[in-house]
Amino acid sequence: MYLVLLGPPGAGKGTQAKRLAEKLGLPHISTGDILRQNVLLDTDLGRQAKDIMEQGLLVPDDLVAKMLDGRFNNPDIKKGFILDGYPRTLSQAYSLDEILASKGLAVDLVVYLDSSDQVIIKRLTGRLTCSKCGANFHTINMPPKVKGLCDSCQGPLYQRSDDVEITVCKRLEVYKQQVTSLIEYYKKAKKLHSLNADLGAQVVLNQIIELLVSVKA
Ligand code: AMP
């Protein structure tokens, strides 16, 4: 199953992708995570992406395409993947189709996690991320059992530098500039299914699983 999770920052793509990847035994590929790892390791790509990410802007398509092409050479994608945070532009959607077609593969399903600005701002400005395993918590909605530490791996929690309100608003603005053409593209391809991502994470997960079952059938 080649599944793409589309939606605004804070819609829960990462949370759903992690749970689905575990449940289905598929790799979770998050372009945001790969970029953050590159920033942390101070690679060439990380140095080029750092400032752009901190401003809430998009890293240039060619850089992300090259990075993803490398990731897709890993044989673990033979069974499928859960793609989170890519594509973000129409040109990335074309690149994705091209890369997959060159391997005889194609996207099966695009789930659009729709969420309101109000919910997104609350979710992201209160989000805490584990620096070790990437798990997400929330200061109010989902606090960790021990303050400042991840429930799963005890790694230290931090607030992503792009989760401050001014950058969240910028990320939302950038997202809105791109999303309409992406939605049209996947609608035309009859691959798009929308869900209300303002609902609880477990409700949304169950709905995605129902969709996956219906697509497989
Ligand atoms: P995310 O973790 O998906 O919220 O992504 C964090 C940041 O990484 C974004 O605000 C962008 O700066 C960058 N980024 C992640 N994925 C992409 C992408 N597909 N294209 C361009 N920039 C991206």
Tab-separated table of C-alpha atoms and ligand atoms in Angstrom:
chain	number	residue	atom	x	y	z
A	1	MET	CA	0.000	0.000	0.000
A	2	TYR	CA	1.456	3.332	-1.111
A	3	LEU	CA	-0.327	5.866	1.043
A	4	VAL	CA	0.119	9.638	1.101
A	5	LEU	CA	-1.090	11.701	4.067
A	6	LEU	CA	-1.921	15.215	2.973
A	7	GLY	CA	-3.001	18.070	5.202
A	8	PRO	CA	-1.927	21.217	7.021
A	9	PRO	CA	0.864	21.225	9.580
A	10	GLY	CA	-0.650	20.024	12.848
A	11	ALA	CA	-3.419	17.950	11.256
A	12	GLY	CA	-1.878	14.849	12.817
A	13	LYS	CA	-0.111	13.413	9.757
A	14	GLY	CA	2.934	12.390	11.789
A	15	THR	CA	0.899	10.832	14.597
A	16	GLN	CA	-1.314	8.874	12.185
A	17	ALA	CA	1.629	7.866	9.995
A	18	LYS	CA	3.520	6.453	12.999
A	19	ARG	CA	0.515	4.425	14.176
A	20	LEU	CA	-0.295	3.165	10.672
A	21	ALA	CA	3.320	2.251	9.980
A	22	GLU	CA	3.385	0.166	13.156
A	23	LYS	CA	0.061	-1.474	12.460
A	24	LEU	CA	0.759	-2.245	8.807
A	25	GLY	CA	4.488	-2.931	9.080
A	26	LEU	CA	5.285	-0.284	6.480
A	27	PRO	CA	7.993	2.395	6.544
A	28	HIS	CA	6.928	5.854	7.679
A	29	ILE	CA	8.663	8.397	5.471
A	30	SER	CA	8.459	11.957	6.748
A	31	THR	CA	10.327	14.575	4.725
A	32	GLY	CA	10.221	16.883	7.760
A	33	ASP	CA	11.920	14.214	9.921
A	34	ILE	CA	14.578	13.506	7.275
A	35	LEU	CA	15.282	17.225	6.921
A	36	ARG	CA	15.486	17.735	10.708
A	37	GLN	CA	17.911	14.803	10.913
A	38	ASN	CA	20.066	16.452	8.237
A	39	VAL	CA	20.012	19.732	10.172
A	40	LEU	CA	21.030	17.895	13.338
A	41	LEU	CA	23.885	16.114	11.570
A	42	ASP	CA	24.917	19.375	9.891
A	43	THR	CA	25.011	17.818	6.414
A	44	ASP	CA	25.145	19.927	3.226
A	45	LEU	CA	21.402	19.495	2.837
A	46	GLY	CA	20.818	20.347	6.508
A	47	ARG	CA	22.824	23.569	6.168
A	48	GLN	CA	20.802	24.565	3.087
A	49	ALA	CA	17.459	23.713	4.731
A	50	LYS	CA	17.922	25.048	8.293
A	51	ASP	CA	17.051	28.734	7.849
A	52	ILE	CA	14.252	27.975	5.416
A	53	MET	CA	12.650	25.575	7.900
A	54	GLU	CA	13.018	28.007	10.768
A	55	GLN	CA	11.109	30.609	8.755
A	56	GLY	CA	8.276	28.142	8.029
A	57	LEU	CA	9.004	28.186	4.284
A	58	LEU	CA	9.379	25.268	1.892
A	59	VAL	CA	12.760	23.750	1.110
A	60	PRO	CA	13.294	23.926	-2.708
A	61	ASP	CA	11.663	21.092	-4.652
A	62	ASP	CA	14.909	19.886	-6.270
A	63	LEU	CA	16.617	19.390	-2.879
A	64	VAL	CA	13.667	17.484	-1.432
A	65	ALA	CA	13.268	15.374	-4.609
A	66	LYS	CA	16.935	14.345	-4.481
A	67	MET	CA	16.650	13.477	-0.808
A	68	LEU	CA	13.520	11.404	-1.397
A	69	ASP	CA	14.989	9.655	-4.417
A	70	GLY	CA	17.798	8.474	-2.120
A	71	ARG	CA	15.285	7.290	0.492
A	72	PHE	CA	13.296	5.391	-2.160
A	73	ASN	CA	16.398	3.369	-3.057
A	74	ASN	CA	15.954	1.593	0.264
A	75	PRO	CA	14.379	-1.821	-0.504
A	76	ASP	CA	11.990	-1.437	2.455
A	77	ILE	CA	9.593	0.499	0.197
A	78	LYS	CA	8.911	-2.646	-1.869
A	79	LYS	CA	5.979	-3.453	0.448
A	80	GLY	CA	4.655	0.103	0.451
A	81	PHE	CA	5.030	3.257	2.528
A	82	ILE	CA	3.225	5.896	4.526
A	83	LEU	CA	4.363	9.222	3.154
A	84	ASP	CA	3.991	12.212	5.476
A	85	GLY	CA	4.739	15.801	4.466
A	86	TYR	CA	5.346	15.045	0.792
A	87	PRO	CA	4.194	16.103	-1.734
A	88	ARG	CA	3.614	19.700	-0.663
A	89	THR	CA	3.536	21.263	-4.126
A	90	LEU	CA	2.120	20.180	-7.474
A	91	SER	CA	5.631	19.880	-8.837
A	92	GLN	CA	6.470	17.494	-5.959
A	93	ALA	CA	3.383	15.423	-6.819
A	94	TYR	CA	4.662	15.096	-10.400
A	95	SER	CA	8.146	14.164	-9.123
A	96	LEU	CA	6.667	11.570	-6.789
A	97	ASP	CA	4.716	9.952	-9.624
A	98	GLU	CA	7.843	9.949	-11.805
A	99	ILE	CA	10.106	8.437	-9.146
A	100	LEU	CA	7.533	5.752	-8.340
A	101	ALA	CA	6.781	5.020	-12.019
A	102	SER	CA	10.511	4.485	-12.639
A	103	LYS	CA	10.259	1.656	-10.089
A	104	GLY	CA	6.980	0.297	-11.491
A	105	LEU	CA	5.060	1.681	-8.499
A	106	ALA	CA	2.240	4.216	-7.976
A	107	VAL	CA	0.416	6.003	-5.155
A	108	ASP	CA	-2.673	3.958	-4.161
A	109	LEU	CA	-4.440	6.381	-1.853
A	110	VAL	CA	-4.174	9.988	-0.675
A	111	VAL	CA	-5.854	10.774	2.639
A	112	TYR	CA	-6.491	14.454	3.153
A	113	LEU	CA	-6.577	15.289	6.867
A	114	ASP	CA	-8.598	18.464	7.006
A	115	SER	CA	-8.282	20.630	10.104
A	116	SER	CA	-9.326	24.129	11.160
A	117	ASP	CA	-6.763	26.900	11.751
A	118	GLN	CA	-7.874	27.279	15.376
A	119	VAL	CA	-7.255	23.611	16.190
A	120	ILE	CA	-3.933	23.625	14.330
A	121	ILE	CA	-2.574	26.656	16.187
A	122	LYS	CA	-3.561	25.158	19.562
A	123	ARG	CA	-2.086	21.776	18.674
A	124	LEU	CA	1.225	23.054	17.340
A	125	THR	CA	1.993	25.773	19.853
A	126	GLY	CA	1.486	23.232	22.662
A	127	ARG	CA	3.276	20.381	20.912
A	128	LEU	CA	6.271	18.724	22.545
A	129	THR	CA	8.447	16.431	20.449
A	130	CYS	CA	10.781	13.700	21.662
A	131	SER	CA	14.349	14.437	20.590
A	132	LYS	CA	15.121	10.707	20.519
A	133	CYS	CA	12.176	8.918	18.860
A	134	GLY	CA	10.156	11.828	17.428
A	135	ALA	CA	6.960	10.962	19.354
A	136	ASN	CA	4.637	13.906	19.921
A	137	PHE	CA	2.963	15.060	23.136
A	138	HIS	CA	0.946	18.151	24.049
A	139	THR	CA	1.294	20.353	27.091
A	140	ILE	CA	-2.499	20.222	27.704
A	141	ASN	CA	-4.164	17.554	25.507
A	142	MET	CA	-1.558	14.826	25.901
A	143	PRO	CA	1.019	15.644	28.575
A	144	PRO	CA	3.796	13.102	29.116
A	145	LYS	CA	3.596	10.972	32.286
A	146	VAL	CA	6.846	12.525	33.522
A	147	LYS	CA	7.279	16.219	32.729
A	148	GLY	CA	9.818	16.794	29.957
A	149	LEU	CA	10.376	13.092	29.185
A	150	CYS	CA	8.998	10.840	26.454
A	151	ASP	CA	6.624	8.081	27.668
A	152	SER	CA	8.031	5.527	25.206
A	153	CYS	CA	11.798	6.056	25.262
A	154	GLN	CA	12.376	8.577	28.103
A	155	GLY	CA	14.103	10.903	25.625
A	156	PRO	CA	14.010	14.643	26.452
A	157	LEU	CA	11.055	16.563	24.986
A	158	TYR	CA	11.513	19.906	23.246
A	159	GLN	CA	9.438	22.467	21.370
A	160	ARG	CA	10.309	22.517	17.652
A	161	SER	CA	11.622	25.954	16.686
A	162	ASP	CA	8.977	26.141	13.930
A	163	ASP	CA	6.153	25.441	16.403
A	164	VAL	CA	6.129	29.015	17.772
A	165	GLU	CA	2.933	30.870	16.846
A	166	ILE	CA	4.393	33.315	14.307
A	167	THR	CA	6.056	30.464	12.352
A	168	VAL	CA	2.987	28.233	12.627
A	169	CYS	CA	0.958	31.035	10.955
A	170	LYS	CA	3.578	31.328	8.197
A	171	ARG	CA	3.544	27.548	7.650
A	172	LEU	CA	-0.250	27.637	7.365
A	173	GLU	CA	-0.091	30.470	4.843
A	174	VAL	CA	2.493	28.590	2.733
A	175	TYR	CA	0.405	25.434	2.964
A	176	LYS	CA	-2.757	27.192	1.751
A	177	GLN	CA	-0.937	28.622	-1.266
A	178	GLN	CA	-0.109	25.111	-2.475
A	179	VAL	CA	-2.842	22.788	-1.330
A	180	THR	CA	-5.658	23.600	-3.775
A	181	SER	CA	-3.741	22.425	-6.830
A	182	LEU	CA	-2.624	19.270	-4.996
A	183	ILE	CA	-6.199	18.462	-4.023
A	184	GLU	CA	-7.357	18.980	-7.608
A	185	TYR	CA	-4.554	16.760	-8.884
A	186	TYR	CA	-5.394	13.833	-6.635
A	187	LYS	CA	-9.149	14.325	-7.096
A	188	LYS	CA	-8.712	14.023	-10.856
A	189	ALA	CA	-6.657	10.879	-10.315
A	190	LYS	CA	-9.542	9.547	-8.130
A	191	LYS	CA	-7.131	8.886	-5.283
A	192	LEU	CA	-8.241	11.528	-2.781
A	193	HIS	CA	-10.305	10.868	0.348
A	194	SER	CA	-10.928	13.615	2.927
A	195	LEU	CA	-11.337	13.154	6.660
A	196	ASN	CA	-12.101	15.567	9.473
A	197	ALA	CA	-8.830	15.657	11.422
A	198	ASP	CA	-10.247	17.849	14.199
A	199	LEU	CA	-11.634	14.623	15.693
A	200	GLY	CA	-9.610	12.552	18.165
A	201	ALA	CA	-6.525	10.704	16.924
A	202	GLN	CA	-8.047	7.249	17.505
A	203	VAL	CA	-11.263	8.130	15.624
A	204	VAL	CA	-9.230	9.418	12.670
A	205	LEU	CA	-6.999	6.329	12.727
A	206	ASN	CA	-10.042	4.025	12.595
A	207	GLN	CA	-11.425	5.984	9.652
A	208	ILE	CA	-8.137	5.721	7.755
A	209	ILE	CA	-8.054	1.966	8.366
A	210	GLU	CA	-11.619	1.644	7.052
A	211	LEU	CA	-10.555	3.527	3.940
A	212	LEU	CA	-7.524	1.288	3.452
A	213	VAL	CA	-9.708	-1.800	3.701
A	214	SER	CA	-12.170	-0.420	1.158
A	215	VAL	CA	-9.371	0.542	-1.263
A	216	LYS	CA	-7.783	-2.914	-0.989
A	217	ALA	CA	-11.168	-4.549	-1.644
B	1	AMP	P1	6.978	18.991	8.831
B	1	AMP	O1	7.750	18.208	9.828
B	1	AMP	O2	6.335	18.112	7.780
B	1	AMP	O3	6.012	19.949	9.467
B	1	AMP	O4	8.043	19.881	8.043
B	1	AMP	C1	8.831	20.846	8.709
B	1	AMP	C2	9.480	21.758	7.699
B	1	AMP	O5	10.333	20.991	6.830
B	1	AMP	C3	8.508	22.454	6.751
B	1	AMP	O6	7.948	23.621	7.313
B	1	AMP	C4	9.430	22.757	5.560
B	1	AMP	O7	10.290	23.833	5.848
B	1	AMP	C5	10.293	21.491	5.495
B	1	AMP	N1	9.658	20.466	4.636
B	1	AMP	C6	9.176	19.265	5.032
B	1	AMP	N2	8.687	18.587	3.990
B	1	AMP	C7	8.874	19.379	2.905
B	1	AMP	C8	8.562	19.250	1.544
B	1	AMP	N3	7.933	18.178	1.067
B	1	AMP	N4	8.898	20.262	0.718
B	1	AMP	C9	9.524	21.361	1.165
B	1	AMP	N5	9.838	21.556	2.457
B	1	AMP	C10	9.516	20.581	3.327
